[in-house]
mmCIF file of C-alpha atoms in Angstrom:
data_model
loop_
_atom_site.group_PDB
_atom_site.id
_atom_site.type_symbol
_atom_site.label_atom_id
_atom_site.label_comp_id
_atom_site.label_asym_id
_atom_site.label_seq_id
_atom_site.Cartn_x
_atom_site.Cartn_y
_atom_site.Cartn_z
ATOM 1 C CA MET W 1 -71.839 119.789 62.861
ATOM 2 C CA THR W 2 -68.663 118.156 64.146
ATOM 3 C CA PRO W 3 -67.226 120.207 67.046
ATOM 4 C CA ASP W 4 -63.673 121.451 66.511
ATOM 5 C CA ILE W 5 -61.031 122.593 68.973
ATOM 6 C CA LEU W 6 -62.391 126.147 68.992
ATOM 7 C CA THR W 7 -66.017 125.132 69.554
ATOM 8 C CA LEU W 8 -66.100 122.639 72.429
ATOM 9 C CA ASP W 9 -63.612 121.620 75.116
ATOM 10 C CA ALA W 10 -61.360 124.581 74.367
ATOM 11 C CA ALA W 11 -60.139 127.876 75.794
ATOM 12 C CA LEU W 12 -59.189 130.821 73.612
ATOM 13 C CA GLY W 13 -57.024 133.814 74.522
ATOM 14 C CA VAL W 14 -57.907 137.278 73.187
ATOM 15 C CA THR W 15 -56.374 140.751 73.348
ATOM 16 C CA VAL W 16 -57.832 144.089 72.301
ATOM 17 C CA PRO W 17 -54.635 146.195 72.102
ATOM 18 C CA ALA W 18 -56.203 149.615 71.524
ATOM 19 C CA ARG W 19 -58.394 149.140 74.608
ATOM 20 C CA ASN W 20 -55.625 147.733 76.837
ATOM 21 C CA ALA W 21 -57.693 144.605 77.424
ATOM 22 C CA ARG W 22 -57.132 140.880 77.446
ATOM 23 C CA GLY W 23 -59.607 138.056 77.745
ATOM 24 C CA ARG W 24 -60.438 134.383 77.656
ATOM 25 C CA ALA W 25 -63.373 132.466 76.240
ATOM 26 C CA ALA W 26 -63.992 128.821 77.087
ATOM 27 C CA ARG W 27 -66.629 126.183 76.446
ATOM 28 C CA ILE W 28 -66.797 122.601 77.713
ATOM 29 C CA GLY W 29 -69.103 119.807 76.580
ATOM 30 C CA PRO W 30 -67.898 116.188 76.309
ATOM 31 C CA SER W 31 -65.284 116.697 79.026
ATOM 32 C CA LEU W 32 -67.905 118.227 81.318
ATOM 33 C CA ARG W 33 -70.250 115.293 80.751
ATOM 34 C CA ARG W 34 -67.496 112.837 81.635
ATOM 35 C CA ILE W 35 -66.852 114.664 84.903
ATOM 36 C CA LEU W 36 -70.549 114.778 85.814
ATOM 37 C CA SER W 37 -71.124 111.128 84.825
ATOM 38 C CA ALA W 38 -69.023 109.975 87.776
ATOM 39 C CA HIS W 39 -71.654 111.341 90.181
ATOM 40 C CA ALA W 40 -75.419 111.301 90.447
ATOM 41 C CA TYR W 41 -75.790 114.994 91.237
ATOM 42 C CA PRO W 42 -79.258 116.613 91.117
ATOM 43 C CA PRO W 43 -79.690 119.169 88.274
ATOM 44 C CA PRO W 44 -79.108 122.322 90.430
ATOM 45 C CA ILE W 45 -75.799 120.883 91.661
ATOM 46 C CA GLU W 46 -74.818 119.814 88.140
ATOM 47 C CA ARG W 47 -75.485 123.331 86.857
ATOM 48 C CA MET W 48 -73.461 124.932 89.631
ATOM 49 C CA LEU W 49 -70.516 122.550 89.121
ATOM 50 C CA ALA W 50 -70.706 123.067 85.338
ATOM 51 C CA GLU W 51 -70.364 126.832 85.787
ATOM 52 C CA ALA W 52 -67.560 126.344 88.324
ATOM 53 C CA LEU W 53 -65.662 124.155 85.845
ATOM 54 C CA ALA W 54 -66.110 126.756 83.098
ATOM 55 C CA LEU W 55 -64.666 129.339 85.490
ATOM 56 C CA THR W 56 -61.806 126.963 86.309
ATOM 57 C CA ALA W 57 -61.045 126.615 82.599
ATOM 58 C CA LEU W 58 -60.954 130.387 82.178
ATOM 59 C CA LEU W 59 -58.657 130.936 85.149
ATOM 60 C CA GLY W 60 -56.455 127.923 84.489
ATOM 61 C CA SER W 61 -55.809 129.006 80.912
ATOM 62 C CA LEU W 62 -54.209 132.188 82.305
ATOM 63 C CA LEU W 63 -51.287 130.137 83.662
ATOM 64 C CA LYS W 64 -48.048 130.676 81.762
ATOM 65 C CA ASP W 65 -46.284 127.724 83.382
ATOM 66 C CA PRO W 66 -47.163 124.516 81.439
ATOM 67 C CA GLY W 67 -46.890 122.571 84.687
ATOM 68 C CA GLY W 68 -48.930 125.083 86.663
ATOM 69 C CA GLN W 69 -52.111 124.252 88.526
ATOM 70 C CA LEU W 70 -55.190 126.323 89.305
ATOM 71 C CA THR W 71 -57.433 125.275 92.187
ATOM 72 C CA LEU W 72 -60.835 126.762 92.900
ATOM 73 C CA GLN W 73 -62.330 125.875 96.263
ATOM 74 C CA ALA W 74 -65.445 127.009 98.073
ATOM 75 C CA GLN W 75 -65.930 126.185 101.744
ATOM 76 C CA THR W 76 -69.223 127.147 103.296
ATOM 77 C CA GLN W 77 -71.509 126.885 106.296
ATOM 78 C CA GLY W 78 -75.273 126.809 106.456
ATOM 79 C CA GLY W 79 -75.919 126.202 102.777
ATOM 80 C CA VAL W 80 -76.792 123.256 100.555
ATOM 81 C CA VAL W 81 -73.142 122.883 99.523
ATOM 82 C CA ASP W 82 -70.423 122.546 102.133
ATOM 83 C CA LEU W 83 -67.483 121.919 99.779
ATOM 84 C CA LEU W 84 -66.740 122.585 96.112
ATOM 85 C CA VAL W 85 -63.342 121.776 94.593
ATOM 86 C CA CYS W 86 -62.273 122.186 90.955
ATOM 87 C CA ASP W 87 -58.832 122.259 89.437
ATOM 88 C CA TYR W 88 -56.977 122.707 86.168
ATOM 89 C CA LYS W 89 -53.579 121.331 85.201
ATOM 90 C CA GLY W 90 -52.167 121.070 81.698
ATOM 91 C CA GLY W 91 -55.613 121.573 80.170
ATOM 92 C CA GLU W 92 -57.169 118.815 82.289
ATOM 93 C CA LEU W 93 -60.190 119.625 84.450
ATOM 94 C CA ARG W 94 -61.700 117.841 87.418
ATOM 95 C CA GLY W 95 -64.190 118.778 90.114
ATOM 96 C CA TYR W 96 -66.618 117.543 92.731
ATOM 97 C CA VAL W 97 -69.231 118.817 95.155
ATOM 98 C CA ARG W 98 -70.250 117.699 98.629
ATOM 99 C CA HIS W 99 -73.808 118.735 99.411
ATOM 100 C CA ASP W 100 -76.759 118.061 101.697
ATOM 101 C CA PRO W 101 -79.633 116.389 99.760
ATOM 102 C CA VAL W 102 -82.147 117.246 102.484
ATOM 103 C CA LYS W 103 -81.352 120.960 102.357
ATOM 104 C CA LEU W 104 -81.473 120.867 98.570
ATOM 105 C CA ALA W 105 -84.916 119.227 98.635
ATOM 106 C CA ASP W 106 -86.154 122.049 100.871
ATOM 107 C CA ALA W 107 -84.723 124.742 98.590
ATOM 108 C CA ALA W 108 -86.416 126.412 95.650
ATOM 109 C CA HIS W 109 -86.315 124.864 92.175
ATOM 110 C CA ALA W 110 -83.550 127.297 91.155
ATOM 111 C CA PRO W 111 -81.627 127.945 94.391
ATOM 112 C CA THR W 112 -79.755 131.230 94.750
ATOM 113 C CA LEU W 113 -76.033 131.513 95.394
ATOM 114 C CA LYS W 114 -76.836 132.328 99.028
ATOM 115 C CA THR W 115 -79.016 129.227 99.348
ATOM 116 C CA LEU W 116 -76.373 126.995 97.788
ATOM 117 C CA PHE W 117 -73.372 128.266 99.725
ATOM 118 C CA GLY W 118 -74.743 130.003 102.809
ATOM 119 C CA GLU W 119 -71.891 131.811 104.532
ATOM 120 C CA GLY W 120 -68.650 130.990 102.807
ATOM 121 C CA TYR W 121 -65.690 132.058 100.762
ATOM 122 C CA LEU W 122 -64.099 131.357 97.421
ATOM 123 C CA ALA W 123 -60.378 130.556 97.413
ATOM 124 C CA ILE W 124 -58.468 130.658 94.113
ATOM 125 C CA THR W 125 -54.932 129.287 94.152
ATOM 126 C CA PHE W 126 -52.322 129.542 91.409
ATOM 127 C CA ASP W 127 -49.345 127.161 91.672
ATOM 128 C CA GLN W 128 -46.452 127.659 89.240
ATOM 129 C CA PRO W 129 -43.664 125.146 89.956
ATOM 130 C CA ALA W 130 -41.327 126.495 87.244
ATOM 131 C CA THR W 131 -40.847 129.686 89.271
ATOM 132 C CA ASP W 132 -41.684 128.131 92.648
ATOM 133 C CA GLU W 133 -44.533 130.607 93.070
ATOM 134 C CA ARG W 134 -47.825 130.031 94.834
ATOM 135 C CA TYR W 135 -50.505 132.664 95.153
ATOM 136 C CA GLN W 136 -53.921 132.464 96.769
ATOM 137 C CA GLY W 137 -56.743 134.968 96.857
ATOM 138 C CA ILE W 138 -59.848 134.623 99.053
ATOM 139 C CA VAL W 139 -63.137 136.493 98.687
ATOM 140 C CA PRO W 140 -66.589 136.067 100.244
ATOM 141 C CA LEU W 141 -69.147 134.128 98.219
ATOM 142 C CA GLU W 142 -71.447 137.074 97.699
ATOM 143 C CA GLY W 143 -73.616 138.365 94.888
ATOM 144 C CA ASP W 144 -76.164 136.718 92.647
ATOM 145 C CA SER W 145 -73.852 134.294 90.880
ATOM 146 C CA LEU W 146 -70.514 132.531 90.856
ATOM 147 C CA ALA W 147 -69.458 134.926 88.096
ATOM 148 C CA GLU W 148 -70.017 137.896 90.415
ATOM 149 C CA ALA W 149 -67.946 136.233 93.131
ATOM 150 C CA ALA W 150 -65.120 135.740 90.618
ATOM 151 C CA GLN W 151 -65.305 139.406 89.602
ATOM 152 C CA SER W 152 -64.976 140.347 93.258
ATOM 153 C CA TYR W 153 -61.865 138.163 93.482
ATOM 154 C CA PHE W 154 -60.110 140.124 90.744
ATOM 155 C CA THR W 155 -61.248 143.491 92.099
ATOM 156 C CA GLN W 156 -60.321 142.794 95.731
ATOM 157 C CA SER W 157 -57.353 140.425 95.455
ATOM 158 C CA GLU W 158 -55.817 141.437 92.134
ATOM 159 C CA GLN W 159 -56.940 145.078 91.799
ATOM 160 C CA ILE W 160 -57.652 144.389 88.134
ATOM 161 C CA PRO W 161 -60.978 145.553 86.651
ATOM 162 C CA SER W 162 -62.603 142.395 85.275
ATOM 163 C CA ILE W 163 -65.855 141.090 83.882
ATOM 164 C CA VAL W 164 -66.893 137.443 84.114
ATOM 165 C CA ARG W 165 -69.881 135.773 82.508
ATOM 166 C CA LEU W 166 -70.773 132.094 82.960
ATOM 167 C CA ALA W 167 -73.611 129.921 81.686
ATOM 168 C CA ALA W 168 -74.594 126.255 81.717
ATOM 169 C CA GLU W 169 -77.382 124.502 79.843
ATOM 170 C CA LYS W 170 -78.519 120.901 79.700
ATOM 171 C CA LYS W 171 -79.106 119.943 76.075
ATOM 172 C CA ALA W 172 -80.226 116.715 74.422
ATOM 173 C CA ASP W 173 -76.690 115.290 74.612
ATOM 174 C CA GLY W 174 -76.032 116.559 78.131
ATOM 175 C CA TRP W 175 -74.567 119.638 79.790
ATOM 176 C CA VAL W 176 -72.631 122.376 78.035
ATOM 177 C CA ALA W 177 -71.004 125.242 79.948
ATOM 178 C CA GLY W 178 -69.162 128.312 78.766
ATOM 179 C CA GLY W 179 -67.760 131.571 79.965
ATOM 180 C CA ILE W 180 -65.772 134.676 79.157
ATOM 181 C CA LEU W 181 -63.305 136.656 81.241
ATOM 182 C CA PHE W 182 -62.027 140.088 80.191
ATOM 183 C CA GLN W 183 -59.623 142.312 82.106
ATOM 184 C CA HIS W 184 -58.137 145.780 81.818
ATOM 185 C CA LEU W 185 -54.329 145.766 81.623
ATOM 186 C CA PRO W 186 -52.284 148.360 83.531
ATOM 187 C CA GLU W 187 -51.083 150.958 80.998
ATOM 188 C CA GLY W 188 -51.637 148.395 78.262
ATOM 189 C CA GLU W 189 -48.871 146.067 79.406
ATOM 190 C CA GLU W 190 -48.698 143.017 81.577
ATOM 191 C CA GLY W 191 -46.186 143.355 84.375
ATOM 192 C CA ARG W 192 -46.651 147.072 85.070
ATOM 193 C CA GLU W 193 -47.647 148.293 88.519
ATOM 194 C CA ARG W 194 -51.294 147.581 89.157
ATOM 195 C CA LEU W 195 -51.737 150.974 90.786
ATOM 196 C CA HIS W 196 -51.948 152.398 87.254
ATOM 197 C CA THR W 197 -55.124 150.430 86.583
ATOM 198 C CA ARG W 198 -58.301 152.468 86.996
ATOM 199 C CA LEU W 199 -61.734 151.020 87.560
ATOM 200 C CA ASP W 200 -63.277 154.006 85.739
ATOM 201 C CA HIS W 201 -60.921 154.038 82.752
ATOM 202 C CA PRO W 202 -62.978 154.890 79.630
ATOM 203 C CA ASP W 203 -61.336 152.105 77.599
ATOM 204 C CA TRP W 204 -62.347 149.604 80.250
ATOM 205 C CA ASP W 205 -65.911 150.910 80.396
ATOM 206 C CA HIS W 206 -66.164 150.291 76.649
ATOM 207 C CA VAL W 207 -64.773 146.751 76.873
ATOM 208 C CA ALA W 208 -67.003 145.912 79.849
ATOM 209 C CA VAL W 209 -70.128 146.992 77.955
ATOM 210 C CA LEU W 210 -69.229 144.900 74.909
ATOM 211 C CA ALA W 211 -68.166 141.803 76.871
ATOM 212 C CA GLY W 212 -71.140 142.132 79.191
ATOM 213 C CA SER W 213 -73.525 142.028 76.233
ATOM 214 C CA VAL W 214 -72.829 138.325 75.658
ATOM 215 C CA ARG W 215 -75.949 136.194 76.065
ATOM 216 C CA PRO W 216 -76.045 132.909 78.034
ATOM 217 C CA GLU W 217 -77.211 131.024 74.947
ATOM 218 C CA GLU W 218 -74.145 132.240 73.035
ATOM 219 C CA LEU W 219 -71.833 130.896 75.724
ATOM 220 C CA THR W 220 -73.415 127.437 75.444
ATOM 221 C CA ASP W 221 -74.018 127.350 71.673
ATOM 222 C CA GLU W 222 -72.202 124.231 70.427
ATOM 223 C CA THR W 223 -72.372 125.479 66.817
ATOM 224 C CA LEU W 224 -70.739 128.851 67.548
ATOM 225 C CA SER W 225 -66.944 128.743 67.580
ATOM 226 C CA LEU W 226 -65.148 130.701 70.270
ATOM 227 C CA ASP W 227 -63.418 132.978 67.772
ATOM 228 C CA ALA W 228 -66.802 133.714 66.150
ATOM 229 C CA LEU W 229 -68.189 134.538 69.588
ATOM 230 C CA VAL W 230 -65.350 136.987 70.224
ATOM 231 C CA TRP W 231 -65.886 138.505 66.760
ATOM 232 C CA ARG W 232 -69.563 139.109 67.562
ATOM 233 C CA LEU W 233 -68.596 141.061 70.665
ATOM 234 C CA PHE W 234 -65.658 143.071 69.326
ATOM 235 C CA HIS W 235 -66.024 143.228 65.530
ATOM 236 C CA GLU W 236 -66.088 147.041 65.545
ATOM 237 C CA GLU W 237 -62.670 147.314 67.207
ATOM 238 C CA GLU W 238 -59.718 148.263 65.009
ATOM 239 C CA GLU W 239 -57.744 145.182 66.060
ATOM 240 C CA VAL W 240 -58.554 141.988 67.970
ATOM 241 C CA ARG W 241 -55.819 139.407 68.390
ATOM 242 C CA VAL W 242 -56.756 135.785 68.920
ATOM 243 C CA LEU W 243 -54.224 133.387 70.423
ATOM 244 C CA PRO W 244 -54.010 129.677 69.545
ATOM 245 C CA GLY W 245 -56.791 127.639 71.117
ATOM 246 C CA ALA W 246 -55.939 125.386 74.069
ATOM 247 C CA PRO W 247 -57.726 122.026 74.305
ATOM 248 C CA LEU W 248 -59.542 121.074 77.503
ATOM 249 C CA SER W 249 -60.265 117.574 78.750
ATOM 250 C CA ARG W 250 -61.476 115.655 81.765
ATOM 251 C CA GLY W 251 -58.533 114.438 83.806
ATOM 252 C CA CYS W 252 -58.062 112.759 87.152
ATOM 253 C CA ARG W 253 -54.621 112.186 88.594
ATOM 254 C CA CYS W 254 -55.508 109.317 90.895
ATOM 255 C CA ASP W 255 -53.126 106.414 90.312
ATOM 256 C CA PRO W 256 -53.272 102.963 91.974
ATOM 257 C CA ASP W 257 -49.488 102.690 92.319
ATOM 258 C CA TYR W 258 -49.230 106.158 93.831
ATOM 259 C CA VAL W 259 -52.087 105.489 96.265
ATOM 260 C CA ARG W 260 -50.438 102.232 97.327
ATOM 261 C CA SER W 261 -47.101 103.975 97.864
ATOM 262 C CA VAL W 262 -48.742 106.578 100.101
ATOM 263 C CA ILE W 263 -50.575 103.994 102.216
ATOM 264 C CA ALA W 264 -47.407 101.904 102.464
ATOM 265 C CA ARG W 265 -45.714 104.753 104.331
ATOM 266 C CA PHE W 266 -48.104 104.366 107.259
ATOM 267 C CA PRO W 267 -46.951 102.155 110.156
ATOM 268 C CA GLU W 268 -48.240 98.591 109.976
ATOM 269 C CA GLU W 269 -50.419 99.141 113.048
ATOM 270 C CA GLU W 270 -52.227 102.033 111.358
ATOM 271 C CA ARG W 271 -52.694 100.083 108.133
ATOM 272 C CA GLU W 272 -54.314 97.289 110.158
ATOM 273 C CA GLN W 273 -56.828 99.781 111.527
ATOM 274 C CA MET W 274 -57.666 100.926 107.989
ATOM 275 C CA LYS W 275 -58.642 97.428 106.827
ATOM 276 C CA ASN W 276 -62.274 96.383 106.471
ATOM 277 C CA ASP W 277 -63.702 93.012 107.494
ATOM 278 C CA GLU W 278 -62.225 91.414 104.366
ATOM 279 C CA GLY W 279 -58.740 92.665 105.199
ATOM 280 C CA VAL W 280 -58.812 95.226 102.368
ATOM 281 C CA ILE W 281 -58.020 98.937 102.567
ATOM 282 C CA ARG W 282 -60.300 100.927 100.272
ATOM 283 C CA VAL W 283 -59.277 104.395 99.108
ATOM 284 C CA ASP W 284 -61.867 106.414 97.192
ATOM 285 C CA CYS W 285 -61.204 109.271 94.783
ATOM 286 C CA GLU W 286 -63.832 111.972 95.256
ATOM 287 C CA PHE W 287 -63.208 113.420 91.792
ATOM 288 C CA CYS W 288 -63.814 110.356 89.627
ATOM 289 C CA SER W 289 -65.593 108.074 92.158
ATOM 290 C CA THR W 290 -62.985 105.346 91.645
ATOM 291 C CA SER W 291 -62.421 102.988 94.563
ATOM 292 C CA PHE W 292 -58.982 101.420 94.995
ATOM 293 C CA PRO W 293 -58.945 98.119 96.954
ATOM 294 C CA LEU W 294 -55.485 97.633 98.450
ATOM 295 C CA VAL W 295 -54.172 94.455 100.042
ATOM 296 C CA PHE W 296 -50.986 94.427 102.109
ATOM 297 C CA ASP W 297 -49.330 91.209 103.259
#
């Protein structure tokens, strides 16, 4: 089967009007493999980054500003991972992980969230240049999964009842990751006061049960379109609205000319100190593992 825009490397918006709920479904395949191919991560780190990128796609697709950017960052102490960064801009995803191979070798075959991150927090930042708005929420990295940490973000920082499910699987062609995010809207409308949102609202309980029934294998099924996935979950509802699908791709914004312009702003004395034995300044991009050799006269 040839993947289409609603099957792989896509995010899909959904609303369930009668239940005052909105949601997102996303699945990444080829773009995820391109991101992972730039690094030689061990399988547990690849899986964790794959799920983090699926979460980034879900959150980034919530942005209304076409030029907006979503950044997901985890900073930790005492775990296998000491830094995780993913971001989304204009449908383009990128991400990388800094980890301790020795600690990973000492960990179990399937390390827990606590083992991977130790003591840490998850910071989610929304930048919307069109309205000059920037918002950041921070929550502890707690629970059994990254999905649970994301749910805590919405409950604690946004006061919006939410359910998040993430999954990643390595198939014959490489990794596939997917996820869903559903939220209860205050009084059925975006923009109303969030105090009107209730965690125990019966409509939300219903939506949470249906969305929570999704299976990991459905989230990573390359033959199951996203709209078909949503239909499986909510086909008994009187109305489900599906928004146009948004394509996702691997993107890195490193640019040789831009890097050169930044380095050129440093005083000559500092640039001299940056040079290696060959007289070259090397600048590495952590996201795509590209190395830029710069020579200044």
